[in-house]
Amino acid sequence: MEDPEQQANAVLFISVPLLVWFGGKHYFKTGLNTQGYLVGLGFFLTSMTLDALITVPVLIIPSGGSYYQFFADIGFWLIGLEFLIVTMLCKRVQVISKNNTNTNYKTQTS
């Protein structure tokens, strides 16, 4: 891959799930009963805001890009979709493990 944009997207596509999973796992530990979709949307909107305030003006515009090019890129939206899917999966795993823990506890005490 000689295209720097594709390299950056590949690195993000690999690292975002790990970071989002870690963030989701930490968030869901608080015991708040929020839907995974809403937490993922919050993560993505935060990321989008930081991109608009920092990434685009500091890295994209000086190299000849624009806000439109950055936010219209399909890679950006695929990574956004990744935010949502990973957070929903994290919530689902948390619910399943919580249900299994409760079931095992009830079985042991009976």
GROMACS .gro file of C-alpha atoms in nm:
model
  110
    1MET     CA    1   0.000   0.000   0.000
    2GLU     CA    2   0.164   0.318  -0.116
    3ASP     CA    3  -0.137   0.545  -0.058
    4PRO     CA    4  -0.095   0.717   0.282
    5GLU     CA    5  -0.471   0.762   0.316
    6GLN     CA    6  -0.531   0.389   0.279
    7GLN     CA    7  -0.254   0.317   0.528
    8ALA     CA    8  -0.411   0.552   0.783
    9ASN     CA    9  -0.755   0.398   0.732
   10ALA     CA   10  -0.612   0.046   0.769
   11VAL     CA   11  -0.444   0.137   1.098
   12LEU     CA   12  -0.764   0.299   1.224
   13PHE     CA   13  -0.977   0.006   1.110
   14ILE     CA   14  -0.759  -0.227   1.319
   15SER     CA   15  -0.707  -0.006   1.626
   16VAL     CA   16  -1.058   0.141   1.661
   17PRO     CA   17  -1.226  -0.189   1.762
   18LEU     CA   18  -0.972  -0.243   2.039
   19LEU     CA   19  -1.008   0.111   2.172
   20VAL     CA   20  -1.387   0.113   2.144
   21TRP     CA   21  -1.413  -0.228   2.312
   22PHE     CA   22  -1.196  -0.104   2.599
   23GLY     CA   23  -1.401   0.216   2.630
   24GLY     CA   24  -1.731   0.028   2.610
   25LYS     CA   25  -1.623  -0.230   2.865
   26HIS     CA   26  -1.517   0.047   3.102
   27TYR     CA   27  -1.842   0.239   3.045
   28PHE     CA   28  -2.068  -0.062   3.094
   29LYS     CA   29  -1.890  -0.151   3.422
   30THR     CA   30  -2.057   0.153   3.577
   31GLY     CA   31  -2.383  -0.041   3.582
   32LEU     CA   32  -2.572   0.215   3.377
   33ASN     CA   33  -2.830   0.043   3.163
   34THR     CA   34  -2.767   0.235   2.840
   35GLN     CA   35  -2.817   0.076   2.500
   36GLY     CA   36  -2.494  -0.010   2.320
   37TYR     CA   37  -2.610   0.181   2.013
   38LEU     CA   38  -2.638   0.506   2.209
   39VAL     CA   39  -2.297   0.462   2.372
   40GLY     CA   40  -2.141   0.386   2.031
   41LEU     CA   41  -2.312   0.691   1.884
   42GLY     CA   42  -2.171   0.901   2.168
   43PHE     CA   43  -1.822   0.762   2.105
   44PHE     CA   44  -1.853   0.834   1.732
   45LEU     CA   45  -1.990   1.186   1.777
   46THR     CA   46  -1.706   1.264   2.017
   47SER     CA   47  -1.456   1.132   1.764
   48MET     CA   48  -1.621   1.328   1.484
   49THR     CA   49  -1.607   1.650   1.687
   50LEU     CA   50  -1.239   1.599   1.767
   51ASP     CA   51  -1.171   1.527   1.399
   52ALA     CA   52  -1.344   1.852   1.301
   53LEU     CA   53  -1.156   2.054   1.563
   54ILE     CA   54  -0.810   1.895   1.546
   55THR     CA   55  -0.748   1.637   1.272
   56VAL     CA   56  -0.885   1.826   0.972
   57PRO     CA   57  -0.735   2.171   1.043
   58VAL     CA   58  -0.397   2.037   1.163
   59LEU     CA   59  -0.337   1.740   0.931
   60ILE     CA   60  -0.579   1.741   0.636
   61ILE     CA   61  -0.606   2.106   0.527
   62PRO     CA   62  -0.228   2.174   0.527
   63SER     CA   63  -0.179   1.877   0.294
   64GLY     CA   64  -0.435   2.009   0.045
   65GLY     CA   65  -0.751   1.840   0.174
   66SER     CA   66  -1.077   1.986   0.295
   67TYR     CA   67  -1.351   1.920   0.548
   68TYR     CA   68  -1.571   1.792   0.266
   69GLN     CA   69  -1.312   1.543   0.143
   70PHE     CA   70  -1.251   1.416   0.495
   71PHE     CA   71  -1.614   1.373   0.597
   72ALA     CA   72  -1.730   1.245   0.256
   73ASP     CA   73  -1.473   0.965   0.253
   74ILE     CA   74  -1.629   0.618   0.273
   75GLY     CA   75  -1.349   0.505   0.506
   76PHE     CA   76  -1.457   0.762   0.764
   77TRP     CA   77  -1.814   0.630   0.765
   78LEU     CA   78  -1.703   0.265   0.772
   79ILE     CA   79  -1.498   0.341   1.082
   80GLY     CA   80  -1.804   0.517   1.228
   81LEU     CA   81  -2.010   0.205   1.162
   82GLU     CA   82  -1.736   0.007   1.332
   83PHE     CA   83  -1.778   0.228   1.642
   84LEU     CA   84  -2.147   0.136   1.659
   85ILE     CA   85  -2.110  -0.237   1.590
   86VAL     CA   86  -1.824  -0.291   1.836
   87THR     CA   87  -2.004  -0.103   2.112
   88MET     CA   88  -2.325  -0.298   2.057
   89LEU     CA   89  -2.129  -0.627   2.065
   90CYS     CA   90  -1.954  -0.517   2.384
   91LYS     CA   91  -2.290  -0.446   2.547
   92ARG     CA   92  -2.428  -0.779   2.427
   93VAL     CA   93  -2.130  -0.971   2.568
   94GLN     CA   94  -2.169  -0.785   2.898
   95VAL     CA   95  -2.541  -0.875   2.917
   96ILE     CA   96  -2.474  -1.242   2.830
   97SER     CA   97  -2.193  -1.272   3.086
   98LYS     CA   98  -2.407  -1.102   3.350
   99ASN     CA   99  -2.697  -1.341   3.279
  100ASN     CA  100  -2.463  -1.641   3.296
  101THR     CA  101  -2.320  -1.519   3.627
  102ASN     CA  102  -2.669  -1.475   3.773
  103THR     CA  103  -2.780  -1.817   3.648
  104ASN     CA  104  -2.470  -1.986   3.793
  105TYR     CA  105  -2.521  -1.807   4.125
  106LYS     CA  106  -2.887  -1.913   4.146
  107THR     CA  107  -2.796  -2.273   4.061
  108GLN     CA  108  -2.526  -2.285   4.328
  109THR     CA  109  -2.749  -2.140   4.602
  110SER     CA  110  -3.045  -2.370   4.526
   0.00000   0.00000   0.00000
